[in-house]
Short mmCIF file of C-alpha atoms and ligand atoms in Angstrom, two decimals:
data_model
loop_
_atom_site.label_atom_id
_atom_site.label_comp_id
_atom_site.label_asym_id
_atom_site.label_seq_id
_atom_site.Cartn_x
_atom_site.Cartn_y
_atom_site.Cartn_z
CA UNK A 686 19.70 -4.78 26.12
CA UNK A 687 22.60 -3.10 27.92
CA UNK A 688 25.78 -5.01 28.61
CA UNK A 689 25.10 -4.91 32.30
CA UNK A 690 21.54 -6.21 31.89
CA UNK A 691 22.97 -9.20 30.01
CA UNK A 692 25.19 -10.06 32.98
CA UNK A 693 22.13 -10.12 35.21
CA UNK A 694 21.32 -13.68 34.14
CA UNK A 695 24.65 -14.84 35.54
CA UNK A 696 26.07 -15.73 38.94
CA UNK A 697 29.46 -14.41 40.03
CA UNK A 698 31.96 -16.37 42.07
CA UNK A 699 34.80 -14.65 43.90
CA UNK A 700 37.50 -16.49 45.80
CA UNK A 701 39.09 -14.32 48.43
CA UNK A 702 41.10 -17.25 49.73
CA UNK A 703 41.31 -20.52 47.80
CA UNK A 704 41.20 -22.50 51.03
CA UNK A 705 37.79 -21.15 52.02
CA UNK A 706 34.37 -21.26 50.39
CA UNK A 707 33.95 -18.84 47.48
CA UNK A 708 31.36 -16.07 47.61
CA UNK A 709 28.49 -16.29 45.12
CA UNK A 710 26.25 -13.42 44.10
CA UNK A 711 23.99 -12.24 41.29
CA UNK A 712 22.78 -8.87 40.00
CA UNK A 713 19.13 -8.03 40.44
CA UNK A 714 16.77 -5.10 39.95
CA UNK A 715 15.41 -5.55 43.47
CA UNK A 716 17.34 -4.80 46.66
CA UNK A 717 18.29 -7.57 49.05
CA UNK A 718 18.79 -7.94 52.78
CA UNK A 719 22.21 -7.22 54.24
CA UNK A 720 24.62 -10.10 53.89
CA UNK A 721 27.78 -10.65 55.91
CA UNK A 722 29.69 -12.43 53.15
CA UNK A 723 29.03 -9.66 50.67
CA UNK A 724 30.10 -7.10 53.24
CA UNK A 725 33.36 -8.99 53.68
CA UNK A 726 33.91 -9.02 49.93
CA UNK A 727 33.09 -5.38 49.32
CA UNK A 728 34.70 -3.91 52.41
CA UNK A 729 34.65 -0.16 52.66
CA UNK A 730 36.50 0.83 49.48
CA UNK A 731 35.47 0.87 45.85
CA UNK A 732 35.22 -2.29 43.80
CA UNK A 733 35.47 -3.02 40.08
CA UNK A 734 34.91 -6.18 38.07
CA UNK A 735 36.96 -6.53 34.89
CA UNK A 736 36.52 -9.11 32.11
CA UNK A 737 38.50 -9.35 28.90
CA UNK A 738 36.50 -9.42 25.68
CA UNK A 739 37.49 -11.31 22.54
CA UNK A 740 35.96 -12.23 19.17
CA UNK A 741 36.88 -15.90 19.45
CA UNK A 742 38.12 -18.38 22.06
CA UNK A 743 41.81 -17.99 21.21
CA UNK A 744 41.62 -14.22 21.43
CA UNK A 745 39.54 -14.34 24.63
CA UNK A 746 42.00 -16.70 26.31
CA UNK A 747 44.99 -14.57 25.33
CA UNK A 748 43.24 -11.29 26.30
CA UNK A 749 42.44 -12.72 29.74
CA UNK A 750 46.11 -13.64 30.25
CA UNK A 751 47.26 -10.19 29.08
CA UNK A 752 44.72 -8.50 31.32
CA UNK A 753 46.00 -10.44 34.31
CA UNK A 754 49.61 -9.43 33.72
CA UNK A 755 48.61 -5.80 33.03
CA UNK A 756 46.57 -5.62 36.23
CA UNK A 757 49.25 -7.32 38.30
CA UNK A 758 51.95 -4.98 37.00
CA UNK A 759 49.96 -1.73 37.27
CA UNK A 760 48.26 -2.36 40.58
CA UNK A 761 49.09 0.35 43.14
CA UNK A 762 49.60 -0.46 46.84
CA UNK A 763 46.34 -0.78 48.75
CA UNK A 764 44.62 -2.51 45.84
CA UNK A 765 43.85 -6.20 45.63
CA UNK A 766 43.25 -8.40 42.59
CA UNK A 767 40.82 -11.30 43.06
CA UNK A 768 40.06 -14.04 40.56
CA UNK A 769 36.42 -14.17 39.63
CA UNK A 770 34.20 -16.20 37.36
CA UNK A 771 30.72 -15.57 36.09
CA UNK A 772 28.59 -18.51 34.99
CA UNK A 773 25.12 -19.95 34.46
CA UNK A 774 24.63 -22.46 37.28
CA UNK A 775 25.44 -26.03 36.15
CA UNK A 776 25.40 -25.05 32.44
CA UNK A 777 28.42 -26.46 30.58
CA UNK A 778 30.74 -23.99 28.86
CA UNK A 779 29.08 -20.98 30.46
CA UNK A 780 32.08 -19.89 32.55
CA UNK A 781 33.72 -16.52 31.87
CA UNK A 782 36.81 -15.73 33.90
CA UNK A 783 37.67 -12.23 35.09
CA UNK A 784 38.87 -10.22 38.06
CA UNK A 785 37.66 -8.11 40.93
CA UNK A 786 39.73 -5.12 41.83
CA UNK A 787 39.35 -3.96 45.43
CA UNK A 788 40.50 -0.44 46.00
CA UNK A 789 41.27 0.48 49.58
CA UNK A 790 44.03 2.89 48.62
CA UNK A 791 43.92 6.44 49.90
CA UNK A 792 44.02 7.94 46.41
CA UNK A 793 41.49 5.59 44.78
CA UNK A 794 44.35 4.54 42.52
CA UNK A 795 42.56 1.53 41.00
CA UNK A 796 40.17 3.94 39.31
CA UNK A 797 43.05 5.28 37.20
CA UNK A 798 44.05 1.77 36.17
CA UNK A 799 40.46 0.92 35.29
CA UNK A 800 39.93 4.15 33.33
CA UNK A 801 43.08 3.40 31.35
CA UNK A 802 41.82 -0.13 30.57
CA UNK A 803 38.42 1.21 29.49
CA UNK A 804 40.09 3.65 27.10
CA UNK A 805 42.11 0.87 25.52
CA UNK A 806 38.85 -1.09 24.94
CA UNK A 807 38.44 -4.88 24.75
CA UNK A 808 37.51 -5.07 28.43
CA UNK A 809 34.20 -5.01 30.20
CA UNK A 810 34.28 -3.07 33.46
CA UNK A 811 31.54 -2.69 36.06
CA UNK A 812 31.73 -0.44 39.09
CA UNK A 813 30.35 -1.41 42.49
CA UNK A 814 29.44 1.18 45.10
CA UNK A 815 27.70 1.19 48.44
CA UNK A 816 24.18 2.69 48.42
CA UNK A 817 22.64 4.76 51.18
CA UNK A 818 20.81 1.78 52.68
CA UNK A 819 23.94 -0.31 52.92
CA UNK A 820 23.10 -2.12 49.66
CA UNK A 821 25.76 -2.75 47.04
CA UNK A 822 25.00 -1.38 43.61
CA UNK A 823 26.52 -2.26 40.27
CA UNK A 824 26.73 0.11 37.31
CA UNK A 825 28.34 0.28 33.90
CA UNK A 826 29.89 3.70 33.55
CA UNK A 827 30.79 3.14 29.91
CA UNK A 828 27.23 2.31 28.79
CA UNK A 829 24.65 4.57 27.07
CA UNK A 830 23.74 7.68 29.14
CA UNK A 831 20.20 6.36 29.84
CA UNK A 832 21.58 2.99 30.90
CA UNK A 833 24.27 4.60 32.97
CA UNK A 834 21.54 5.81 35.32
CA UNK A 835 20.36 2.26 35.81
CA UNK A 836 21.60 0.49 38.88
CA UNK A 837 21.50 -3.18 39.77
CA UNK A 838 21.62 -4.57 43.29
CA UNK A 839 24.09 -7.20 44.36
CA UNK A 840 22.23 -10.12 45.96
CA UNK A 841 23.65 -13.32 47.47
CA UNK A 842 23.29 -16.46 45.32
CA UNK A 843 23.36 -20.12 46.41
CA UNK A 844 26.39 -22.31 45.63
CA UNK A 845 25.74 -24.39 42.47
CA UNK A 846 25.81 -28.21 42.52
CA UNK A 847 28.92 -28.38 40.34
CA UNK A 848 31.82 -26.11 41.14
CA UNK A 849 31.77 -23.48 38.35
CA UNK A 850 35.41 -23.99 37.42
CA UNK A 851 34.56 -27.52 36.20
CA UNK A 852 32.03 -26.23 33.65
CA UNK A 853 34.42 -25.43 30.79
CA UNK A 854 36.99 -28.24 31.17
CA UNK A 855 35.89 -30.30 28.16
CA UNK A 856 37.55 -28.92 25.02
CA UNK A 857 39.10 -25.96 26.82
CA UNK A 858 41.46 -27.76 29.21
CA UNK A 859 41.13 -31.45 28.34
CA UNK A 860 40.55 -32.79 24.83
CA UNK A 861 38.92 -36.15 24.20
CA UNK A 862 39.70 -36.60 20.53
CA UNK A 863 42.62 -35.53 18.41
CA UNK A 864 40.60 -33.33 16.09
CA UNK A 865 39.47 -31.07 18.97
CA UNK A 866 43.02 -30.27 20.09
CA UNK A 867 44.10 -30.01 16.45
CA UNK A 868 41.40 -27.37 15.82
CA UNK A 869 42.70 -25.16 18.64
CA UNK A 870 46.19 -25.04 17.14
CA UNK A 871 44.71 -24.42 13.69
CA UNK A 872 42.78 -21.46 15.11
CA UNK A 873 45.90 -19.91 16.62
CA UNK A 874 48.32 -20.55 13.77
CA UNK A 875 48.17 -16.86 12.74
CA UNK A 876 49.20 -15.58 16.17
CA UNK A 877 51.47 -18.51 17.06
CA UNK A 878 53.27 -19.60 13.86
CA UNK A 879 54.91 -22.53 15.75
CA UNK A 880 51.47 -24.19 15.76
CA UNK A 881 51.95 -25.12 12.11
CA UNK A 882 55.07 -27.12 12.93
CA UNK A 883 53.16 -29.07 15.61
CA UNK A 884 50.28 -29.76 13.22
CA UNK A 885 52.67 -30.99 10.52
CA UNK A 886 54.33 -33.39 12.96
CA UNK A 887 50.94 -34.76 14.02
CA UNK A 888 49.90 -35.20 10.38
CA UNK A 889 53.11 -37.06 9.52
CA UNK A 890 52.69 -39.45 12.46
CA UNK A 891 49.04 -40.11 11.69
CA UNK A 892 49.83 -41.08 8.10
CA UNK A 893 52.42 -43.51 9.38
CA UNK A 894 50.10 -44.83 12.08
CA UNK A 895 47.71 -46.19 9.44
CA UNK A 896 50.31 -48.70 8.31
CA UNK A 897 51.13 -49.99 11.82
CA UNK A 898 49.63 -53.24 13.13
CA UNK A 899 48.30 -53.94 16.61
CA UNK A 900 50.80 -53.78 19.44
CA UNK A 901 52.20 -57.10 20.71
CA UNK A 902 54.51 -56.16 23.60
CA UNK A 903 53.32 -54.47 26.79
CA UNK A 904 53.24 -50.68 27.01
CA UNK A 905 53.93 -49.43 30.53
CA UNK A 906 53.42 -45.78 31.44
CA UNK A 907 55.15 -44.23 34.47
CA UNK A 908 53.35 -41.24 35.95
CA UNK A 909 53.78 -38.95 38.94
CA UNK A 910 54.56 -35.41 40.01
CA UNK A 911 57.94 -33.93 39.22
CA UNK A 912 60.77 -35.47 41.28
CA UNK A 913 58.85 -38.60 42.19
CA UNK A 914 61.53 -40.63 40.39
CA UNK A 915 60.09 -41.18 36.90
CA UNK A 916 63.35 -40.54 35.01
CA UNK A 917 65.31 -42.75 37.41
CA UNK A 918 62.79 -45.60 37.22
CA UNK A 919 62.12 -45.46 33.47
CA UNK A 920 65.88 -45.67 32.71
CA UNK A 921 66.27 -48.67 35.03
CA UNK A 922 63.19 -50.36 33.55
CA UNK A 923 64.49 -49.80 30.04
CA UNK A 924 67.67 -51.72 30.91
CA UNK A 925 65.99 -54.38 33.02
CA UNK A 926 63.39 -55.25 30.39
CA UNK A 927 65.32 -54.48 27.20
CA UNK A 928 62.51 -52.00 26.51
CA UNK A 929 62.20 -48.94 24.29
CA UNK A 930 61.92 -45.72 26.32
CA UNK A 931 59.57 -42.99 25.06
CA UNK A 932 58.34 -39.70 26.50
CA UNK A 933 55.32 -37.48 26.21
CA UNK A 934 55.69 -34.78 25.01
CA UNK A 935 57.99 -36.48 22.50
CA UNK A 936 61.54 -35.29 21.80
CA UNK A 937 60.49 -33.75 18.46
CA UNK A 938 58.34 -31.21 20.36
CA UNK A 939 60.94 -30.36 23.05
CA UNK A 940 62.12 -27.15 21.33
CA UNK A 941 58.52 -25.90 20.99
CA UNK A 942 57.54 -26.56 24.58
CA UNK A 943 58.67 -23.25 26.14
CA UNK A 944 56.68 -21.37 23.49
CA UNK A 945 53.44 -23.19 24.36
CA UNK A 946 54.13 -23.18 28.11
CA UNK A 947 53.84 -19.38 28.02
CA UNK A 948 50.36 -19.50 26.45
CA UNK A 949 47.00 -19.67 28.28
CA UNK A 950 45.58 -23.11 29.20
CA UNK A 951 43.43 -23.54 26.05
CA UNK A 952 46.50 -23.42 23.77
CA UNK A 953 49.01 -24.96 26.15
CA UNK A 954 46.83 -27.99 26.90
CA UNK A 955 45.99 -28.52 23.22
CA UNK A 956 49.74 -28.67 22.54
CA UNK A 957 50.30 -31.36 25.21
CA UNK A 958 47.23 -33.28 24.01
CA UNK A 959 48.67 -33.45 20.48
CA UNK A 960 52.03 -34.50 21.93
CA UNK A 961 50.31 -37.63 23.25
CA UNK A 962 49.09 -38.56 19.75
CA UNK A 963 52.64 -38.27 18.39
CA UNK A 964 53.92 -40.43 21.26
CA UNK A 965 51.05 -42.88 20.59
CA UNK A 966 52.26 -43.38 17.01
CA UNK A 967 55.80 -44.00 18.31
CA UNK A 968 54.44 -46.47 20.88
CA UNK A 969 52.49 -48.34 18.20
CA UNK A 970 55.62 -48.61 16.06
CA UNK A 971 58.02 -49.67 18.82
CA UNK A 972 55.73 -52.06 20.67
CA UNK A 973 55.66 -54.34 17.65
CA UNK A 974 59.20 -55.50 18.50
CA UNK A 975 59.88 -54.70 22.19
CA UNK A 976 58.19 -53.70 25.46
CA UNK A 977 57.69 -49.93 25.69
CA UNK A 978 58.16 -47.73 28.77
CA UNK A 979 56.63 -44.24 28.53
CA UNK A 980 57.64 -41.38 30.83
CA UNK A 981 54.32 -39.49 31.24
CA UNK A 982 51.33 -39.80 28.88
CA UNK A 983 47.65 -38.86 28.95
CA UNK A 984 47.23 -39.14 32.75
CA UNK A 985 49.70 -36.24 33.13
CA UNK A 986 48.02 -34.15 30.48
CA UNK A 987 44.57 -34.56 32.00
CA UNK A 988 45.54 -34.42 35.70
CA UNK A 989 47.59 -31.19 35.46
CA UNK A 990 44.98 -29.58 33.20
CA UNK A 991 42.09 -30.44 35.54
CA UNK A 992 43.99 -29.40 38.67
CA UNK A 993 44.90 -26.04 37.12
CA UNK A 994 41.39 -25.39 35.85
CA UNK A 995 39.65 -26.25 39.10
CA UNK A 996 40.24 -23.51 41.63
CA UNK A 997 40.18 -23.89 45.39
CA UNK A 998 40.17 -27.19 47.23
CA UNK A 999 40.31 -30.84 46.19
CA UNK A 1000 36.57 -31.17 46.96
CA UNK A 1001 35.88 -28.92 43.96
CA UNK A 1002 37.23 -31.53 41.51
CA UNK A 1003 34.65 -33.25 39.28
CA UNK A 1004 33.22 -36.26 41.17
CA UNK A 1005 34.69 -39.77 40.78
CA UNK A 1006 33.18 -41.36 37.67
CA UNK A 1007 32.71 -38.04 35.84
CA UNK A 1008 33.12 -38.09 32.05
CA UNK A 1009 36.01 -35.65 32.60
CA UNK A 1010 38.17 -38.60 33.75
CA UNK A 1011 37.49 -40.77 30.67
CA UNK A 1012 40.31 -41.75 28.32
CA UNK A 1013 40.06 -40.25 24.78
CA UNK A 1014 38.47 -42.90 22.57
CA UNK A 1015 40.95 -42.35 19.70
CA UNK A 1016 44.18 -42.46 21.78
CA UNK A 1017 46.20 -45.68 22.05
CA UNK A 1018 45.65 -47.23 25.50
CA UNK A 1019 48.68 -48.48 27.41
CA UNK A 1020 48.69 -51.93 29.01
CA UNK A 1021 49.58 -50.59 32.46
CA UNK A 1022 49.89 -47.16 34.13
CA UNK A 1023 51.94 -46.84 37.33
CA UNK A 1024 51.67 -43.71 39.47
CA UNK A 1025 54.75 -43.01 41.58
CA UNK A 1026 53.72 -41.59 44.91
CA UNK A 1027 56.11 -39.98 47.41
CA UNK A 1028 55.45 -38.06 50.60
CA UNK A 1029 55.53 -34.25 50.24
CA UNK A 1030 58.64 -34.12 52.47
CA UNK A 1031 60.57 -36.68 50.42
CA UNK A 1032 59.58 -34.99 47.17
CA UNK A 1033 60.81 -31.61 48.42
CA UNK A 1034 64.05 -33.23 49.60
CA UNK A 1035 64.62 -34.67 46.11
CA UNK A 1036 63.76 -31.37 44.44
CA UNK A 1037 66.21 -29.46 46.62
CA UNK A 1038 68.98 -32.03 45.95
CA UNK A 1039 68.42 -31.81 42.24
CA UNK A 1040 68.92 -28.04 42.16
CA UNK A 1041 67.74 -27.70 38.56
CA UNK A 1042 65.57 -24.89 37.25
CA UNK A 1043 61.95 -25.72 37.77
CA UNK A 1044 59.10 -24.79 35.47
CA UNK A 1045 56.86 -22.07 36.81
CA UNK A 1046 54.21 -24.66 37.43
CA UNK A 1047 56.57 -26.84 39.43
CA UNK A 1048 57.65 -23.87 41.58
CA UNK A 1049 54.00 -23.25 42.17
CA UNK A 1050 53.64 -26.89 43.19
CA UNK A 1051 56.20 -26.39 45.88
CA UNK A 1052 54.33 -23.58 47.53
CA UNK A 1053 50.92 -24.73 46.54
CA UNK A 1054 50.04 -27.78 48.51
CA UNK A 1055 46.42 -27.50 47.40
CA UNK A 1056 47.38 -27.75 43.75
CA UNK A 1057 49.60 -30.79 44.31
CA UNK A 1058 46.78 -32.55 46.15
CA UNK A 1059 44.46 -31.86 43.24
CA UNK A 1060 46.93 -33.22 40.64
CA UNK A 1061 47.45 -36.37 42.73
CA UNK A 1062 43.72 -36.91 43.20
CA UNK A 1063 42.92 -36.26 39.52
CA UNK A 1064 45.57 -38.85 38.54
CA UNK A 1065 43.79 -41.40 40.70
CA UNK A 1066 40.33 -40.65 39.30
CA UNK A 1067 41.24 -41.20 35.64
CA UNK A 1068 39.67 -44.37 34.25
CA UNK A 1069 40.10 -46.94 31.48
CA UNK A 1070 42.94 -47.46 32.18
CA UNK A 1071 43.19 -46.40 35.83
CA UNK A 1072 46.65 -46.13 37.38
CA UNK A 1073 48.21 -48.43 39.96
CA UNK A 1074 49.74 -46.43 42.82
CA UNK A 1075 53.34 -47.38 43.66
CA UNK A 1076 55.01 -46.34 46.92
CA UNK A 1077 58.10 -44.57 45.54
CA UNK A 1078 59.53 -43.43 48.90
CA UNK A 1079 62.04 -46.31 49.26
CA UNK A 1080 65.42 -46.53 47.50
CA UNK A 1081 65.63 -46.54 43.67
CA UNK A 1082 66.44 -50.26 43.62
CA UNK A 1083 63.57 -51.12 45.96
CA UNK A 1084 61.14 -49.16 43.74
CA UNK A 1085 62.53 -50.90 40.63
CA UNK A 1086 62.10 -54.38 42.16
CA UNK A 1087 58.57 -53.52 43.27
CA UNK A 1088 57.63 -52.37 39.77
CA UNK A 1089 59.37 -55.31 38.05
CA UNK A 1090 57.33 -57.58 40.32
CA UNK A 1091 54.08 -55.91 39.21
CA UNK A 1092 55.03 -56.13 35.53
CA UNK A 1093 56.23 -59.73 35.67
CA UNK A 1094 53.12 -60.79 37.54
CA UNK A 1095 50.98 -59.50 34.75
CA UNK A 1096 53.07 -60.29 31.68
CA UNK A 1097 55.50 -63.01 32.59
CA UNK A 1098 58.30 -60.90 31.09
CA UNK A 1099 61.90 -62.10 31.33
CA UNK A 1100 64.76 -59.81 32.34
CA UNK A 1101 67.52 -59.95 29.65
CA UNK A 1102 70.23 -62.38 30.75
CA UNK A 1103 67.88 -64.30 33.11
N1 ADP B 353 63.70 -43.94 44.90
C1 ADP B 353 64.46 -42.85 45.08
N2 ADP B 353 65.00 -42.57 46.29
C2 ADP B 353 65.73 -41.45 46.50
N3 ADP B 353 66.01 -40.55 45.54
C3 ADP B 353 65.50 -40.76 44.31
C4 ADP B 353 64.70 -41.92 44.02
N4 ADP B 353 64.33 -41.87 42.71
C5 ADP B 353 64.85 -40.72 42.22
N5 ADP B 353 65.57 -40.07 43.17
C6 ADP B 353 66.29 -38.79 43.03
O1 ADP B 353 65.27 -37.78 43.08
C7 ADP B 353 65.50 -36.79 42.07
C8 ADP B 353 64.30 -36.75 41.10
O2 ADP B 353 64.24 -37.96 40.38
P1 ADP B 353 63.84 -38.03 38.85
O3 ADP B 353 63.95 -39.48 38.45
O4 ADP B 353 64.58 -37.02 38.05
O5 ADP B 353 62.28 -37.62 38.96
P2 ADP B 353 61.23 -37.16 37.84
O6 ADP B 353 61.69 -37.70 36.53
O7 ADP B 353 59.95 -37.79 38.31
O8 ADP B 353 61.17 -35.67 37.90
C9 ADP B 353 66.82 -37.15 41.41
O9 ADP B 353 67.85 -36.44 42.03
C10 ADP B 353 66.96 -38.65 41.68
O10 ADP B 353 68.31 -39.05 41.74
N1 YYY B 354 52.16 -35.91 28.65
C1 YYY B 354 52.29 -34.75 29.29
C2 YYY B 354 53.48 -34.40 29.95
C3 YYY B 354 53.56 -33.20 30.61
N2 YYY B 354 52.50 -32.37 30.62
C4 YYY B 354 52.57 -31.08 31.33
C5 YYY B 354 51.90 -31.11 32.66
C6 YYY B 354 52.71 -30.10 33.44
O1 YYY B 354 52.25 -28.82 33.11
C7 YYY B 354 54.12 -30.24 32.90
C8 YYY B 354 54.97 -31.17 33.74
O2 YYY B 354 56.10 -31.40 33.06
P1 YYY B 354 57.53 -31.29 33.72
O3 YYY B 354 58.51 -30.85 32.70
O4 YYY B 354 57.46 -30.50 34.98
O5 YYY B 354 57.76 -32.79 34.08
P2 YYY B 354 59.09 -33.58 34.19
O6 YYY B 354 59.97 -32.81 35.12
O7 YYY B 354 59.61 -33.66 32.78
O8 YYY B 354 58.62 -34.87 34.74
O9 YYY B 354 53.93 -30.74 31.58
C9 YYY B 354 51.34 -32.71 29.96
O10 YYY B 354 50.37 -31.95 29.97
N3 YYY B 354 51.25 -33.91 29.30
#
């Protein structure tokens, strides 16, 4: 079967604008009626779809990221790059990400870029043209000569029940047991030698964890978007409660973080997932003699990962109660998770006052209201334990008193010196 024929079983999703509904279509051997949405997608110029190919999941994820930067850099004026995904409707793990390249340039410049990519190999390119009857036809110019003659029609497809970008989250973006995240870093240890250091740290903590008894003091996690006041509050809580302050990712991974932040989601999220297991071992150790305050933990890992993976609007997130929001069964559960919530205006005011360098993701947060809404909503949907939302707009002392009230209510903890 030709490569193109294989893609005929799949549905394509293209998002022209993340705020609007995506366009869904399939490839078929029979023509279809004219369709306004498809006309809007195809326009009058030439169109190409490009997918990276890879032998395994690490290579595929990295090839996709490289393809994106190559296309973004080489794209001539008049051309437009659109994110696309092909999938089998409602079938888990069937999503393949790629791009559409719309060429409305006078010189058909995208063709040169695409030809160059084809020559380099490791990409799958299809060409879309307008037929005489106004149909859109798809062909694979790199296929066997006999197959090259074969054309498929582009036909509209219905929207699936589950948004396609939720299909691959489990074990690609969010990991529900340590061994799954561990395996990802094992698989990339040849291309990212730093992975070995992470795996060794996890191993060392796990060995130690076996000799630690059940926790006795409360473990309180403080969550929230950047600049919601986590650092300020966790330091105050540490003093007020005589607590031990921990972070996820833990300090021992801080020097490796920039390396993994530059990798595609599969690898980056596996790194953060493992960071939580190292922090968990530290929590288990410290909570035997004092209350523990943790600045970020699994809620952050899952909420950012889900919000990045799910494209478009908040409505595309997996529904409340989905297995995606479940806590990993092998990760130490905190006693309480508090989510600091501030208005978008107050958060921006704090960010601008701080004037520090922001991570790329945080800069994106600033301009990407949609993304921030998704992170916030994903935080709130995570279960067992769910988070308690705290209004963090008031002054630092007011927020501290509010949180101390919540903690004391539950645990009857004394403030040192009281
Ligand atoms: N309750 C608050 N009211 C006003 N400003 C605050 C408050 N809490 C923190 N800030 C200020 O906002 C900025 C971000 O706070 P920070 O604690 O570093 O947030 P995070 O750790 O969540 O990124 C800092 O400049 C801090 O001084
Ligand atoms: N436990 C954690 C902590 C952070 N992350 C990820 C989620 C986001 O991509 C970034 C946010 O971290 P960032 O450095 O911006 O946060 P702080 O400013 O340190 O509060 O890290 C995670 O996945 N798991």
